[in-house]
Every structure is written in structure tokens, then in C-alpha cells.
Coordinates of C-alpha atoms in Angstrom, one line a residue:
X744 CA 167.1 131.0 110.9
X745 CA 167.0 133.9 113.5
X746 CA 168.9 136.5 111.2
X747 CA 165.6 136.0 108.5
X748 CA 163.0 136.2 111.2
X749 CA 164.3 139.2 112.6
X750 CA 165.1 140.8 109.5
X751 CA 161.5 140.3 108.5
X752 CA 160.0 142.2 110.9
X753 CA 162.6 145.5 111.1
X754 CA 160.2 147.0 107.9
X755 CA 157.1 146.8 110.6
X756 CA 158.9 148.2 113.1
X757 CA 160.1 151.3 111.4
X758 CA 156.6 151.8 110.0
X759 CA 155.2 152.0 113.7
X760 CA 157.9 154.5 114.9
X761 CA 157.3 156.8 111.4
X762 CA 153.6 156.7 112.2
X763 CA 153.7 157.6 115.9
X764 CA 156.2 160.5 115.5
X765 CA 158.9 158.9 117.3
X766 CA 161.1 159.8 114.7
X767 CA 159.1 161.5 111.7
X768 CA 160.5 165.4 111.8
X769 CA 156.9 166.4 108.8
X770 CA 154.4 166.3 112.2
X771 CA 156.1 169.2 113.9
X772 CA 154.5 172.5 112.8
X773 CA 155.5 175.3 114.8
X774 CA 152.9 178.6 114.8
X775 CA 153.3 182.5 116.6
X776 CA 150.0 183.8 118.0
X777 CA 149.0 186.9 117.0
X778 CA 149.8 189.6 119.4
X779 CA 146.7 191.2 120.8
X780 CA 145.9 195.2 121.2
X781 CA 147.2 196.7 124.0
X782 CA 145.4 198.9 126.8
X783 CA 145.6 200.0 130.0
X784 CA 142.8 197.3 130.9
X785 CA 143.2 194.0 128.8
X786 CA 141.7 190.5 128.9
X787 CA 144.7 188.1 129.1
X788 CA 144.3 185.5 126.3
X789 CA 145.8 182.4 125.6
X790 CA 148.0 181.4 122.0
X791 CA 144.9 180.7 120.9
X792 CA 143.4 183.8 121.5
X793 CA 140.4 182.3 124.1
X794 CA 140.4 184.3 127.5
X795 CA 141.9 183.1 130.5
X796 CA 139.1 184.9 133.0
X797 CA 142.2 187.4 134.0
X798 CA 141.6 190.7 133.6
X799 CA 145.8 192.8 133.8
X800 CA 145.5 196.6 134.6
X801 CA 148.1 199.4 134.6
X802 CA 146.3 201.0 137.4
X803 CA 148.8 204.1 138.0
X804 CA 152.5 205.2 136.7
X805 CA 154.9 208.2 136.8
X806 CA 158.5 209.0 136.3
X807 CA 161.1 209.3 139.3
X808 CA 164.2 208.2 140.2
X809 CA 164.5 204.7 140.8
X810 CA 165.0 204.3 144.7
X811 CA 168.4 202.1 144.6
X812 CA 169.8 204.2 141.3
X813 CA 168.4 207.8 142.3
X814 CA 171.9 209.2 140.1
X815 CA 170.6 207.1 136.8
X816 CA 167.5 209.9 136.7
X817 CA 163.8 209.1 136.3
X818 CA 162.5 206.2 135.3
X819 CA 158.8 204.7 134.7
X820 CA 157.5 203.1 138.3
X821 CA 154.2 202.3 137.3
X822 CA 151.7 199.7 139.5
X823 CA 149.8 197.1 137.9
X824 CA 147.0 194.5 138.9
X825 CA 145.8 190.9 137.5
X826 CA 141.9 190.3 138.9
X827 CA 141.0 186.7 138.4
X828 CA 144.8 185.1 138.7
X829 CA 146.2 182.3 140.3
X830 CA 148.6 183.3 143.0
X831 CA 151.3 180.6 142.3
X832 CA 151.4 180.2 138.7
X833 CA 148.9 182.6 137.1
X834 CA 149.8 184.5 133.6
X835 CA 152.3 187.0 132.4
X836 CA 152.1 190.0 129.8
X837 CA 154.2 192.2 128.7
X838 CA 154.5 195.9 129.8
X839 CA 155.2 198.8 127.5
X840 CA 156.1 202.3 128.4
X841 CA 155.0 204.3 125.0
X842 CA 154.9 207.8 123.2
X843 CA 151.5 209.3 121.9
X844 CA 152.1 207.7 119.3
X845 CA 151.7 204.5 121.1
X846 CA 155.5 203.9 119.8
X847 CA 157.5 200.8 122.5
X848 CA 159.9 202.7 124.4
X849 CA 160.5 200.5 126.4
X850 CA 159.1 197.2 127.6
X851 CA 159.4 194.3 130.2
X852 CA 157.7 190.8 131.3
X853 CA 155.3 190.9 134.5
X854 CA 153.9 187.9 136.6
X855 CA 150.9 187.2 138.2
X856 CA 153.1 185.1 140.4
X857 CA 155.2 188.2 141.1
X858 CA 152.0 189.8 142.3
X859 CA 150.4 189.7 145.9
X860 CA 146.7 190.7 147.5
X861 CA 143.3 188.9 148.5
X862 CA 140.9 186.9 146.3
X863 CA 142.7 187.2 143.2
X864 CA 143.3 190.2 143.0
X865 CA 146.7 190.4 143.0
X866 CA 148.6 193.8 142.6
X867 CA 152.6 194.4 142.0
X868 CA 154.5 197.4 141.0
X869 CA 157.7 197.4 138.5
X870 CA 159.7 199.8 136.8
X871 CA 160.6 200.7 133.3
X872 CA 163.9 202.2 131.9
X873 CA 163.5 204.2 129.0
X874 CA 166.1 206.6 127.1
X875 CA 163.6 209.5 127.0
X876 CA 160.9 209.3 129.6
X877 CA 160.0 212.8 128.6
X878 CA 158.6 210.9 126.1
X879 CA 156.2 208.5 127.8
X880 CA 152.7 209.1 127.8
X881 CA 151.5 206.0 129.5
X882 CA 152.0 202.7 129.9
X883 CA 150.0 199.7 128.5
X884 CA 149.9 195.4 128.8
X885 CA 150.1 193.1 125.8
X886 CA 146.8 191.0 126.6
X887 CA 148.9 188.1 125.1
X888 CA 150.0 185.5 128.1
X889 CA 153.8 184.8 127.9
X890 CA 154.6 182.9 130.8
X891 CA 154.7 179.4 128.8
X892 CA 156.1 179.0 125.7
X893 CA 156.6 175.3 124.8
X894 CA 159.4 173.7 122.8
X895 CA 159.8 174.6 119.2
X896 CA 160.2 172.3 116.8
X897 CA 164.1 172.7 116.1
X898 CA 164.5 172.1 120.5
X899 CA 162.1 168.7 120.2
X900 CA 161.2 167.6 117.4
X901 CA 158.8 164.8 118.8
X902 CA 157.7 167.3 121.5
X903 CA 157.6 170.3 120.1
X904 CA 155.4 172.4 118.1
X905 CA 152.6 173.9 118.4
X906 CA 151.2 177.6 118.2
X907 CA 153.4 180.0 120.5
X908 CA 152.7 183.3 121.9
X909 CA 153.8 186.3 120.2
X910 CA 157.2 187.8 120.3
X911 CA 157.7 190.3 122.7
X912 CA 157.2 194.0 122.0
X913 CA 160.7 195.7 121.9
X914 CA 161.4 199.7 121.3
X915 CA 159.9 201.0 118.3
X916 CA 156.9 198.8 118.2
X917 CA 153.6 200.6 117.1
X918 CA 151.1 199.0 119.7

């Protein structure tokens, strides 16, 4: 009499689990952001493209020998600042040396959180190491925020999904 009772009810319990997600892989979508055009000055912008209220500047660079590898030659030292940032947990662009062409040459991740100063506004400096800095004309920031990238689908299926930033600018990329 128990086996029957139970039996009858397993149909209704699958249909609850399929329509909440729990185990129904067709509600995961995963979606890249557009990547945005880069500047020396950019708005920093969400996945979804809305601005933060952070502003990212390349406020000065220029090729010299990195300090703790003088014997590896020059390299792009350039300083940056975030106005408007959190100072524990605020955004994070990417950072391109380029060519006049505005051809990648070379390109790396900066923090907020990595920054320090007053009132939000919160300055850093890093350094870029490019196979021809002869080449480099300038350096500019991706106004896309990297610094959280949920799970994709394939990771989490129930959590996952959703729209994701951009991929990161490598070498060779016309920004």
C-alpha cells in the first residue's frame, strides 16, 4: 500500500525539480559582453554595458628598465588612476600597451583594489612587458570591468549563466 502511494507522487516531484532548475540544463544561457573602446580616460561599465560611476585613467607611461630586472631592457611602467572606486573591492580593466595603429602589444589586468589614495581616488602604477617597446605609442584601459566573472554554464549548470565580460585583449588586438 506504501510502494503505490509513493510511486504516485515521484511524477510530481520531478515536475517541481524540472520547473525550478534544479536539474533542467535548457535555463542556462551563457552570453560575452561586448568589449567597449578603449582610451586613455574610460567610463568603467558593467556586462551590461551601464556605468559603474568609476572613471580609469592612464595618467602617464614610459619605457625603462624594470627596477628588479634592469638586464631584461625597457619595459612599459606606466601609472594609472580609478576616481569614483571602492578601495576594497572596486573594478578592474584591462591595460594595453599599443602601436599607432592601436595594435595589443601587450596587455594585463589592473585593480582598483590594488590601487591606494584619498576619497576615491585611488592611483597605482604597473608595468608592461612587450617584445618591441620601440613600438608602443601609448597605453590605453578596456572600459569593460573584469574583476567578476560568474560561473558558466558548463562549471554550474543551476548557477551559472548569465552575460560575462569580454575576453581579455591579448597581442594583436585592434583596439
Amino acid at each position: 500500500m506504501l510502494r503505490p502511494r509513493l510511486l504516485a507522487g515521484a511524477p510530481s516531484a520531478l515536475v517541481v525539480l524540472a520547473l525550478s532548475g534544479c536539474s533542467s540544463p535548457w535555463g542556462c544561457a551563457d552570453t560575452t559582453a561586448e568589449r567597449g573602446a578603449a582610451g586613455v580616460r574610460v567610463q568603467v561599465v558593467d556586462t551590461s554595458g551601464r556605468p559603474l560611476g568609476v572613471t580609469a585613467e592612464v595618467v602617464g607611461w614610459r619605457l625603462e628598465p624594470h627596477p628588479q630586472v634592469p638586464s631584461e631592457g625597457d619595459r612599459v611602467h606606466f601609472r594609472y588612476r580609478f576616481d569614483g572606486a571602492d578601495e576594497s573591492s572596486g573594478p578592474a580593466v584591462d591595460a594595453c600597451a599599443v602601436d599607432k595603429e592601436r595594435v595589443a602589444l601587450g596587455c594585463q589586468r589592473v585593480h582598483a583594489s590594488e590601487a591606494f589614495g584619498p576619497d576615491g581616488d585611488l592611483t597605482g602604477d604597473d608595468w608592461l612587458d612587450v617584445e618591441h617597446p620601440e613600438r608602443v605609442a601609448g597605453v590605453l584601459l578596456i572600459p569593460n570591468d573584469q574583476s567578476y566573472d560568474r560561473r558558466t554554464c558548463e562549471q554550474d549548470v543551476k548557477d551559472g549563466g548569465g552575460q560575462h565580460p569580454p575576453e581579455p585583449a591579448v597581442m594583436g588586438d585592434r583596439l
